[in-house]
Short mmCIF file of N, CA and C in Angstrom, two decimals:
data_model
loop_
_atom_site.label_atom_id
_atom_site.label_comp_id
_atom_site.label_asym_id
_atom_site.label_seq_id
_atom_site.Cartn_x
_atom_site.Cartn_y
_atom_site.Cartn_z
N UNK C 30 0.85 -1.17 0.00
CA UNK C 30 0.00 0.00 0.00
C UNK C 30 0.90 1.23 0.00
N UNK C 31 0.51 2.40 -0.81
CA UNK C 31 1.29 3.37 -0.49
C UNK C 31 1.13 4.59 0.16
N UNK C 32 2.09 5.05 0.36
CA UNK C 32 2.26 6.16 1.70
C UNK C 32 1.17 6.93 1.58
N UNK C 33 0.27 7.54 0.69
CA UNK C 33 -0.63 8.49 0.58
C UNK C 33 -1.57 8.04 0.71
N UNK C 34 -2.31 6.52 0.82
CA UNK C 34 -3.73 5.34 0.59
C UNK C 34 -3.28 5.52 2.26
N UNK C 35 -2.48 5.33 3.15
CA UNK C 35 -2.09 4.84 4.43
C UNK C 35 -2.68 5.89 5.12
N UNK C 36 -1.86 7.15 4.62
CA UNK C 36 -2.11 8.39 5.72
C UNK C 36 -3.96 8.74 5.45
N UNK C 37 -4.55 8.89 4.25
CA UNK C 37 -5.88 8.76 4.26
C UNK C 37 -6.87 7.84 4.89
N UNK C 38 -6.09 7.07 4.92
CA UNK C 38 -7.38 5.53 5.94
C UNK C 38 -6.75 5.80 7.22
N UNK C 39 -5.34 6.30 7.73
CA UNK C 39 -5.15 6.49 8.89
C UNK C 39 -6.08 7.43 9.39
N UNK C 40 -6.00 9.14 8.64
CA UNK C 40 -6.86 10.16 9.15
C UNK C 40 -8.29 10.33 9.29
N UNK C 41 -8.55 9.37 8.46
CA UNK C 41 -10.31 8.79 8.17
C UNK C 41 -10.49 8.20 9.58
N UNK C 42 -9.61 7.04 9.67
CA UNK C 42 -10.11 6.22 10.93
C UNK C 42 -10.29 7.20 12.56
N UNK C 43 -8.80 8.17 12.41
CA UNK C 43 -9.05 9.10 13.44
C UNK C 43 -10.22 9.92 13.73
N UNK C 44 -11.01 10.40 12.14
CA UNK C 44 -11.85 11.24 12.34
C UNK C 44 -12.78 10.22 13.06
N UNK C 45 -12.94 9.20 12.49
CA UNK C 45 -14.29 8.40 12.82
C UNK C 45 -14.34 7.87 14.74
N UNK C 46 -12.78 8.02 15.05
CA UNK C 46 -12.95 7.77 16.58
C UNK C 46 -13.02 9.52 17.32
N UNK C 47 -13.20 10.39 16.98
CA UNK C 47 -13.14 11.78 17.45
C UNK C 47 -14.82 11.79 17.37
N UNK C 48 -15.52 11.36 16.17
CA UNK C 48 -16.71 12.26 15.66
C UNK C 48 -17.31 10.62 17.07
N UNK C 49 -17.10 9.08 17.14
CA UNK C 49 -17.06 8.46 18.32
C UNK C 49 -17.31 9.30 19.47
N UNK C 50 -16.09 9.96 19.87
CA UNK C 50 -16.03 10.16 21.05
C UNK C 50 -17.12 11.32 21.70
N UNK C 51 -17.00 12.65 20.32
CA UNK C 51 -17.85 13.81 20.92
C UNK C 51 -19.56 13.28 20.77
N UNK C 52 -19.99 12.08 20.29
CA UNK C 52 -21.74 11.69 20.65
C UNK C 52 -21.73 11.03 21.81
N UNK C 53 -20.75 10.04 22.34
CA UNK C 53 -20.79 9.81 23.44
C UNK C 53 -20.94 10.68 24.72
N UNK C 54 -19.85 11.78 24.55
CA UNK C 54 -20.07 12.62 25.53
C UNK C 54 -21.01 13.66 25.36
N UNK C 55 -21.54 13.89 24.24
CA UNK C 55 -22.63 14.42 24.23
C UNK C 55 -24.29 14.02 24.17
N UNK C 56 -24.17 12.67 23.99
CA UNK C 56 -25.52 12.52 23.93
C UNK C 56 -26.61 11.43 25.29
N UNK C 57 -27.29 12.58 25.76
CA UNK C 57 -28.48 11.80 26.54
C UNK C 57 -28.76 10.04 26.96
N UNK C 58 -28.35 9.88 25.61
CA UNK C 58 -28.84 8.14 25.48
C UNK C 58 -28.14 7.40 26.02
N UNK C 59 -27.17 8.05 26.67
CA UNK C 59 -26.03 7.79 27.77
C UNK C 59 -26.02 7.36 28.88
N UNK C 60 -27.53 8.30 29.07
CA UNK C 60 -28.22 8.35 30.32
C UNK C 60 -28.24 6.69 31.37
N UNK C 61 -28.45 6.46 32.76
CA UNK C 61 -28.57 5.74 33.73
C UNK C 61 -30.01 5.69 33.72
N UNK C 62 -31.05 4.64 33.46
CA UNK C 62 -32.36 4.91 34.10
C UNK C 62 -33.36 3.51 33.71
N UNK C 63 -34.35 3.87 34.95
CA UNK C 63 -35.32 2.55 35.16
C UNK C 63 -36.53 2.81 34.96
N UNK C 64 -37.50 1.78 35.23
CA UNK C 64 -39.05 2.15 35.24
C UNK C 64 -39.87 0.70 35.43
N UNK C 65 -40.69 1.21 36.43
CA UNK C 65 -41.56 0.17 36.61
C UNK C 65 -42.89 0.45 36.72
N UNK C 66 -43.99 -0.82 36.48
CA UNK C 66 -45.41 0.10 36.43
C UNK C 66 -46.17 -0.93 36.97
N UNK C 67 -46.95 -0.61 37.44
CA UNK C 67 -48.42 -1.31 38.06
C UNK C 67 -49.26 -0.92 37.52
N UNK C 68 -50.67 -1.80 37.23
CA UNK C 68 -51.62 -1.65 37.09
C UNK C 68 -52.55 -1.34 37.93
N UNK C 69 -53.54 -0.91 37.60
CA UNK C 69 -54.42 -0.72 39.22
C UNK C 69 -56.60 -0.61 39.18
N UNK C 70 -57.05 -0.91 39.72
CA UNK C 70 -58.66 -1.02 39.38
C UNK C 70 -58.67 0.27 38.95
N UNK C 71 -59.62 0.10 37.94
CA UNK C 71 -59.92 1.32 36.69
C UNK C 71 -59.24 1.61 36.23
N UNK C 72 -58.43 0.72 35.79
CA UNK C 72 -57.38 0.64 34.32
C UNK C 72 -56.47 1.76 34.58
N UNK C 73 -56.00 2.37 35.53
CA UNK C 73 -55.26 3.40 35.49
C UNK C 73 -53.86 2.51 35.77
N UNK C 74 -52.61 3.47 35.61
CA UNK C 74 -51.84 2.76 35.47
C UNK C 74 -50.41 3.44 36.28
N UNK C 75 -49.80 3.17 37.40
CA UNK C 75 -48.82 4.11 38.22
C UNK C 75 -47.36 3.37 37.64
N UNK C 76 -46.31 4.74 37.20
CA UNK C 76 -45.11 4.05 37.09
C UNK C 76 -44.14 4.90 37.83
N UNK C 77 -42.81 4.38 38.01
CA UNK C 77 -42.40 5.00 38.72
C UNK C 77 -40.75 4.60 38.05
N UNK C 78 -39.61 5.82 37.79
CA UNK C 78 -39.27 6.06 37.17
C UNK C 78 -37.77 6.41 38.06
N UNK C 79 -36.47 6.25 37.58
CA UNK C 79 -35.62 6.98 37.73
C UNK C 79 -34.40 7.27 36.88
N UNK C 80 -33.91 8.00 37.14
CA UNK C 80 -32.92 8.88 35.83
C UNK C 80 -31.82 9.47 36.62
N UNK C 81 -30.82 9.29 36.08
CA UNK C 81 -28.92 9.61 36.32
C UNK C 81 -28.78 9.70 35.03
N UNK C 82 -27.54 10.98 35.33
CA UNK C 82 -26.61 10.97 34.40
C UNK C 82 -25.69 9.65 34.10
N UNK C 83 -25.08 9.40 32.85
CA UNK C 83 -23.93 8.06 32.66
C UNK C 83 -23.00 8.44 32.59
N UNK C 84 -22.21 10.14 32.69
CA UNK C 84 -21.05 10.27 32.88
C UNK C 84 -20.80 11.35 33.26
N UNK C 85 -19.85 11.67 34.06
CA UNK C 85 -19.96 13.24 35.02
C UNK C 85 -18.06 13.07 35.40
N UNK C 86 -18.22 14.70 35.77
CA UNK C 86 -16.86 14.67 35.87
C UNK C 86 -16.94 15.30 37.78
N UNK C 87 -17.67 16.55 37.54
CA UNK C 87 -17.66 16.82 39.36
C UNK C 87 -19.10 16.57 39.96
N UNK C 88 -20.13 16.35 38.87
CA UNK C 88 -21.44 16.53 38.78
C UNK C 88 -22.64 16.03 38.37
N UNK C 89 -23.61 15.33 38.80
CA UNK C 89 -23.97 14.33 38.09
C UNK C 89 -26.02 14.72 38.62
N UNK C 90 -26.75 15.01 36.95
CA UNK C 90 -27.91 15.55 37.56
C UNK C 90 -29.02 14.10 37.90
N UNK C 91 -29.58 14.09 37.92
CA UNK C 91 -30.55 12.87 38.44
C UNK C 91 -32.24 13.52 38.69
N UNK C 92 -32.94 12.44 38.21
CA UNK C 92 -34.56 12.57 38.25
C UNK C 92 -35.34 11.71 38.93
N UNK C 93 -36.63 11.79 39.54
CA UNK C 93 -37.45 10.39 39.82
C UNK C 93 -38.74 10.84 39.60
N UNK C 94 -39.21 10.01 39.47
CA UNK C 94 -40.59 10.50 39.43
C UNK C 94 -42.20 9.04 39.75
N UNK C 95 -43.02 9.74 39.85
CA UNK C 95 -44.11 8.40 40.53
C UNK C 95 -45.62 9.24 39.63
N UNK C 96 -45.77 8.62 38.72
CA UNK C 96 -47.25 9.42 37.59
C UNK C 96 -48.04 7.98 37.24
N UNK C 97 -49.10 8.37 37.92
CA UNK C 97 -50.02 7.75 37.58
C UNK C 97 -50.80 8.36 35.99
N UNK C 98 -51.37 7.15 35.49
CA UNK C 98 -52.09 7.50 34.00
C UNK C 98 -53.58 7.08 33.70
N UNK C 99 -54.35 8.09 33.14
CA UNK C 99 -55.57 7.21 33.32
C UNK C 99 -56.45 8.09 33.53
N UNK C 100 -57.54 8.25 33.49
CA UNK C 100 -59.09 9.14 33.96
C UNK C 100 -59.88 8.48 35.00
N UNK C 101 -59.62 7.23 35.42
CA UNK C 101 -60.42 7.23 36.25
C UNK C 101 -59.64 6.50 37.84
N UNK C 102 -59.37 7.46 38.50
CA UNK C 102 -59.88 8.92 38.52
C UNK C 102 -58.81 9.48 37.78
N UNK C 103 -58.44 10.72 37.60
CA UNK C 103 -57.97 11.70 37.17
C UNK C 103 -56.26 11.88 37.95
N UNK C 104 -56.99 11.95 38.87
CA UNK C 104 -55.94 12.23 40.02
C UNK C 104 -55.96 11.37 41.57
N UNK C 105 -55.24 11.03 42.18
CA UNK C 105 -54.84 10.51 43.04
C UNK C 105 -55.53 11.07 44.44
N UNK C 106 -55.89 11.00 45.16
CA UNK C 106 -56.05 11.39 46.95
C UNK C 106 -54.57 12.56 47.12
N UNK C 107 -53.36 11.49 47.09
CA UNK C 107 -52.04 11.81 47.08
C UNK C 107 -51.06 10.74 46.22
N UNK C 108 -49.93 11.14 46.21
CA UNK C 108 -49.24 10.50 45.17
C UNK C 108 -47.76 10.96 45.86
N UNK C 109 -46.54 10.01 45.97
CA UNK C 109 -45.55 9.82 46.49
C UNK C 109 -44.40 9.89 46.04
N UNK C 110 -43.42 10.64 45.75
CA UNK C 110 -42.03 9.72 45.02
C UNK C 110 -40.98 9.97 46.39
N UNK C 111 -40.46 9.14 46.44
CA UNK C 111 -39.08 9.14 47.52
C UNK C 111 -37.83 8.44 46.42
N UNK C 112 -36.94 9.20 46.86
CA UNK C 112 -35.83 8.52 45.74
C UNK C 112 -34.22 8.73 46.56
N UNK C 113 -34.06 7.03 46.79
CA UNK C 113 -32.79 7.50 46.99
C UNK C 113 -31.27 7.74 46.38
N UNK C 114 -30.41 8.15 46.60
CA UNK C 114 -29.26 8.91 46.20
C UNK C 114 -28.17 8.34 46.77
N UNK C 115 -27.49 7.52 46.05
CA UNK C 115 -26.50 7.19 46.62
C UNK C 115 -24.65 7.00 45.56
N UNK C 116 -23.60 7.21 46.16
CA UNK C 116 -22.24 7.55 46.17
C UNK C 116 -22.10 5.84 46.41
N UNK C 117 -21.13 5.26 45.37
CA UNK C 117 -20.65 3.73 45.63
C UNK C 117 -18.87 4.14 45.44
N UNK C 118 -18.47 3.22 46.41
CA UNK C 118 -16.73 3.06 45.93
C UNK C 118 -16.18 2.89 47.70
N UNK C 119 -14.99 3.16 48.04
CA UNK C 119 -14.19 3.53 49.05
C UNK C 119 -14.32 4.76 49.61
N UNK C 120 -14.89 4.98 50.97
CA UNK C 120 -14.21 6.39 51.24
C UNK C 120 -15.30 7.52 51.04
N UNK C 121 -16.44 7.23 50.74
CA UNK C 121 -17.43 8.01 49.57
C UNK C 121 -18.04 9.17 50.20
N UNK C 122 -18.33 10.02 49.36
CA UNK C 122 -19.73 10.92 50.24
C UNK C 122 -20.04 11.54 49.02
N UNK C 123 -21.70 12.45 49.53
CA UNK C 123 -21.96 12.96 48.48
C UNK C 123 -22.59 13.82 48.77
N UNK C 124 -22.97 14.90 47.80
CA UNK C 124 -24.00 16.57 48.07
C UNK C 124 -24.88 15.72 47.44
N UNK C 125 -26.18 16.40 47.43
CA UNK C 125 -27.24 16.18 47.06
C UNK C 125 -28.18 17.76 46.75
N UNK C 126 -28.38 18.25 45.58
CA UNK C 126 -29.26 19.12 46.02
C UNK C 126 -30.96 18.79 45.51
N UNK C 127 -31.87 19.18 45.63
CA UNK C 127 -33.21 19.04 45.11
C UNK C 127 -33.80 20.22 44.49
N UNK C 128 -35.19 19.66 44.33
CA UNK C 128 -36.60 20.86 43.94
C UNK C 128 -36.97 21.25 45.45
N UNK C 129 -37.45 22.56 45.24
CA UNK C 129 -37.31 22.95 46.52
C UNK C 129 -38.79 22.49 47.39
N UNK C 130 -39.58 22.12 46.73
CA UNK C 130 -41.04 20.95 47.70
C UNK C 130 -40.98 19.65 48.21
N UNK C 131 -39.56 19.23 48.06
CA UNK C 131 -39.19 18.00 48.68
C UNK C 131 -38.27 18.46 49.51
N UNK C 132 -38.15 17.24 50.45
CA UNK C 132 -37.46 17.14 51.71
C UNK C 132 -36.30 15.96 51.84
N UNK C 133 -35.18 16.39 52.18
CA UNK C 133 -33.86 16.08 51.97
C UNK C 133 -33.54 15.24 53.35
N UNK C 134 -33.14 14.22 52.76
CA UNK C 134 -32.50 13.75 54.74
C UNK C 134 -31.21 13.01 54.23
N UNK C 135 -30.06 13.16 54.94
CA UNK C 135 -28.92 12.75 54.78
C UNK C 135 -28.96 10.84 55.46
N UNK C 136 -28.90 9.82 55.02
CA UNK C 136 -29.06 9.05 56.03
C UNK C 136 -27.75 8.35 56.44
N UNK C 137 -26.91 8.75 55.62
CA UNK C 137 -25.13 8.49 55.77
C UNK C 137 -24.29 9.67 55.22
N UNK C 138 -23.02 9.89 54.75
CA UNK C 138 -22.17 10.69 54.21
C UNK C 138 -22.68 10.25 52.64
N UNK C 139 -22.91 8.98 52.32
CA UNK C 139 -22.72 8.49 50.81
C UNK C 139 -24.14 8.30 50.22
N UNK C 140 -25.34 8.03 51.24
CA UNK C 140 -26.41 7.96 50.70
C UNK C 140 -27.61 8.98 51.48
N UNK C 141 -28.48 9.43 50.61
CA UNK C 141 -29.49 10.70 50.54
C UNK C 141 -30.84 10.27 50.07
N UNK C 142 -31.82 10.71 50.55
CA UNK C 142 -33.42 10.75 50.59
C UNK C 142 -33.75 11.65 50.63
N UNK C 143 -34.73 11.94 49.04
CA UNK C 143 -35.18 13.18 48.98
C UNK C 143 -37.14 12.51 49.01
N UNK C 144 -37.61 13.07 49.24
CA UNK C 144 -38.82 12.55 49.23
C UNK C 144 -40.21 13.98 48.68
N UNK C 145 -41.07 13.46 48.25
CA UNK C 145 -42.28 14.21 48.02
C UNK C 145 -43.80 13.86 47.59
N UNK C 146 -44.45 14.01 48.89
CA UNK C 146 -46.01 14.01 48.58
C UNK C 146 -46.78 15.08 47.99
N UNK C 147 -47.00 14.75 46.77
CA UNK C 147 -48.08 15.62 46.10
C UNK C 147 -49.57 15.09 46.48
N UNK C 148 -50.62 16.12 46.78
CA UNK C 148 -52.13 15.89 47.18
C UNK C 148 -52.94 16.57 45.95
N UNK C 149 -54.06 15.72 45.55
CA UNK C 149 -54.68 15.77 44.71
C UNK C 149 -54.29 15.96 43.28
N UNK C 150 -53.28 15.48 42.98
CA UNK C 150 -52.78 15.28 41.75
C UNK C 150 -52.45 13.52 41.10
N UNK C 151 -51.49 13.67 39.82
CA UNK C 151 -51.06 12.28 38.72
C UNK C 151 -49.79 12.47 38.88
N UNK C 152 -48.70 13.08 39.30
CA UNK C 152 -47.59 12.94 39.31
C UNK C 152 -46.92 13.72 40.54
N UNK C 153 -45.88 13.07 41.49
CA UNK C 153 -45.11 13.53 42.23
C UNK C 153 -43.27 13.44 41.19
N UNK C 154 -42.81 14.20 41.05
CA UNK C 154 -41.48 14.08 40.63
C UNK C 154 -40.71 15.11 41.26
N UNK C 155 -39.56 14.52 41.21
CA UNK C 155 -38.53 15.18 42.26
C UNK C 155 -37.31 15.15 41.27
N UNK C 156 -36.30 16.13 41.20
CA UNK C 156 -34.98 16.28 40.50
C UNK C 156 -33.75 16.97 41.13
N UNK C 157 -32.49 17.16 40.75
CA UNK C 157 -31.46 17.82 41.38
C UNK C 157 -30.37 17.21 41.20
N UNK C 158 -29.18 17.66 41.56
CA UNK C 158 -27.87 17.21 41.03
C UNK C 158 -26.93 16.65 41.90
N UNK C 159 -26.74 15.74 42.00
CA UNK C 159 -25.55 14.83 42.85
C UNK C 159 -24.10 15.08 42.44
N UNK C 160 -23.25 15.78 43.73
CA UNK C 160 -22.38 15.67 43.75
C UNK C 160 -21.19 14.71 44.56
N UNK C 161 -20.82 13.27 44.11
CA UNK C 161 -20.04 12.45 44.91
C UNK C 161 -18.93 12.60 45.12
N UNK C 162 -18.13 12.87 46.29
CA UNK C 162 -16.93 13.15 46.15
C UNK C 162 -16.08 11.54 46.88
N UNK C 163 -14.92 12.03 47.28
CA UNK C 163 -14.06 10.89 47.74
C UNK C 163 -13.44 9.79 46.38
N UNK C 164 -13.62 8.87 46.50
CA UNK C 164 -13.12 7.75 45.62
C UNK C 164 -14.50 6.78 44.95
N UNK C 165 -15.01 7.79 44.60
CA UNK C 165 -16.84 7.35 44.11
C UNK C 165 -16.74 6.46 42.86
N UNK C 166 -16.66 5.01 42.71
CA UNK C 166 -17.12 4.56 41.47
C UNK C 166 -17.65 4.66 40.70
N UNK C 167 -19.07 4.63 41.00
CA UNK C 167 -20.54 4.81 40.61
C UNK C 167 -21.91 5.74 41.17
N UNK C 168 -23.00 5.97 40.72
CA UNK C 168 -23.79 6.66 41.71
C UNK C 168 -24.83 5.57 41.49
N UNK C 169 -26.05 5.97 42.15
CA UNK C 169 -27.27 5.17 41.46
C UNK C 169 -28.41 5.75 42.20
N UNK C 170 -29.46 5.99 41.77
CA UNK C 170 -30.72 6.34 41.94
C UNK C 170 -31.64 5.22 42.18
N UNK C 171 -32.37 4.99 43.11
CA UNK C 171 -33.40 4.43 43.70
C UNK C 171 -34.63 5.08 43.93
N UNK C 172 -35.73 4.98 42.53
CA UNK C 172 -36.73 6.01 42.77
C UNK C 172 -38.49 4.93 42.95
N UNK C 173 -38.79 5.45 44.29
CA UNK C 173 -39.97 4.64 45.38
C UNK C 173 -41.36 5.53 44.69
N UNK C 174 -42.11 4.88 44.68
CA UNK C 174 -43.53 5.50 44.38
C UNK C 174 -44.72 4.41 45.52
N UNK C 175 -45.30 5.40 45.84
CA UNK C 175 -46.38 4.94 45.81
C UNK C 175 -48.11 5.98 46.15
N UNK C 176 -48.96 5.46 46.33
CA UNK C 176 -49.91 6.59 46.12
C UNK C 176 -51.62 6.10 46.76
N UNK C 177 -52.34 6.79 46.95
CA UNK C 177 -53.70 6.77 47.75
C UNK C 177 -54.42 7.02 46.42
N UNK C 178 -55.54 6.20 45.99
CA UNK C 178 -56.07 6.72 44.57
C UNK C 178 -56.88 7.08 44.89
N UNK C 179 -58.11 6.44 45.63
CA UNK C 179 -59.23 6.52 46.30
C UNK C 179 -59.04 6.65 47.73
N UNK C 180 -60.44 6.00 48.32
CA UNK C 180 -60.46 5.70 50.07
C UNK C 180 -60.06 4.40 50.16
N UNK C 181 -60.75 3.93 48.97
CA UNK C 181 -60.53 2.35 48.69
C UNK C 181 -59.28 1.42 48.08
N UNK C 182 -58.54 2.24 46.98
CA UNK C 182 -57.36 2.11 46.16
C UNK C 182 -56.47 2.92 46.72
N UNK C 183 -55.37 1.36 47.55
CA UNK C 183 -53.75 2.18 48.12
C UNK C 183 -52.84 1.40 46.93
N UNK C 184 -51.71 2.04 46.39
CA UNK C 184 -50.53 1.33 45.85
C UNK C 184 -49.56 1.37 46.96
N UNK C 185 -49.08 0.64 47.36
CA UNK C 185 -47.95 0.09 48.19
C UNK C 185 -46.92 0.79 47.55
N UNK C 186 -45.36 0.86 48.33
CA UNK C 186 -44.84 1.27 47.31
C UNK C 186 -43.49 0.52 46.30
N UNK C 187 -43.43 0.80 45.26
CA UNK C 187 -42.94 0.00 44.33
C UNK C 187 -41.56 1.06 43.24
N UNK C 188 -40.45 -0.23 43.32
CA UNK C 188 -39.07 1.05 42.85
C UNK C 188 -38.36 0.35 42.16
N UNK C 189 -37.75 1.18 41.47
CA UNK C 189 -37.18 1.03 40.27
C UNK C 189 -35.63 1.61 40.59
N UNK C 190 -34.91 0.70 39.91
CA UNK C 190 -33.25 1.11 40.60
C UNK C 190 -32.45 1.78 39.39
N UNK C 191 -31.41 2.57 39.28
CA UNK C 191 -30.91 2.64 38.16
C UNK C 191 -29.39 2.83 39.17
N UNK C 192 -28.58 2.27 38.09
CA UNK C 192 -27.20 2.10 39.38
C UNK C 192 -26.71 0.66 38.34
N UNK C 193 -25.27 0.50 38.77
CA UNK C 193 -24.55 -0.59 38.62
C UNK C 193 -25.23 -2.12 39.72
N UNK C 194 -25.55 -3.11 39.05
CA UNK C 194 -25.84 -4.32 39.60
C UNK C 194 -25.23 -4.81 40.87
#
C-alpha cells in the first residue's frame, strides 16, 4: 500500500474515533435509568421512574418520578415519590441538592433521601444534582412511588433502581 492510501485511511479512521467520542459525551442516550409500572382497578396505570446521568466529571444531575395514567380517577387522593441517592466506591460521600417541595434527609455521608407528597394530583417528581466526592465509582438512583387513589385504592410502594448491579 502506499504512503498516501495509508495516511488517508489512517486520518479517516481518526476522524471516525473523534466524531465516536464527541456523541458519546454528548448525547443523553447515555443516560442511567429505570421504570416500573403497576396496574391498578380502573385501568389506570402508576409508574415510577428513575434517571442519572452516565457520565460526570464533578457533577452528576438525576430525576425520579411516581405518575399515575388514566381518567379514572384523574388524580390521586395523594401521590408519592421518595428517591434515593446514593455515592458507591471507598471512602465516599456525596451533596445532594433538590426541587425545593421535597425534603432532603442525609441518612449516611454516601447515601441521601429526597422525598415528596403531592395531594390531589397524577404525578409527584422530584430532580437535582448529585455531587459524589471521595473515591466514588458509581452513583445510582433508587426512585420509590407509591400513592392513595381513592379511600378504597392504596398502591404500596414499588421502585425502580438505576445504578450498577
Amino acid at each position: 500500500m502506499n504512503k498516501g492510501i495509508r495516511t488517508r485511511l489512517l486520518s479517516g479512521t481518526a476522524a471516525a474515533f473523534a466524531a465516536t467520542a464527541l456523541v458519546l459525551a454528548t448525547s443523553p442516550a447515555h443516560a442511567t435509568s429505570a421504570s416500573t409500572s403497576v396496574g391498578i382497578p380502573g385501568g389506570n396505570k402508576i409508574s415510577v421512574n428513575a434517571w442519572h446521568c452516565g457520565f460526570y466529571t464533578t457533577a452528576c444531575d438525576w430525576k425520579a418520578s411516581t405518575k399515575m395514567s388514566g381518567k379514572n380517577p384523574g388524580k390521586a387522593k395523594w401521590i408519592q415519590n421518595r428517591a434515593e441517592l446514593q455515592a458507591h466506591g471507598v471512602s465516599v460521600s456525596i451533596k445532594i441538592s433538590k426541587n425545593p417541595e421535597a425534603t432532603l434527609t442525609m441518612k449516611s455521608k454516601s447515601l441521601g433521601e429526597v422525598r415528596w407528597k403531592n395531594t390531589n394530583a397524577n404525578i409527584s417528581d422530584t430532580h437535582g444534582q448529585m455531587r459524589p466526592g471521595g473515591m466514588t465509582t458509581y452513583v445510582s438512583t433508587k426512585s420509590c412511588g407509591s400513592a392513595k387513589i381513592t379511600n378504597s385504592i392504596n398502591v404500596s410502594e414499588k421502585c425502580a433502581y438505576a445504578g450498577a448491579a
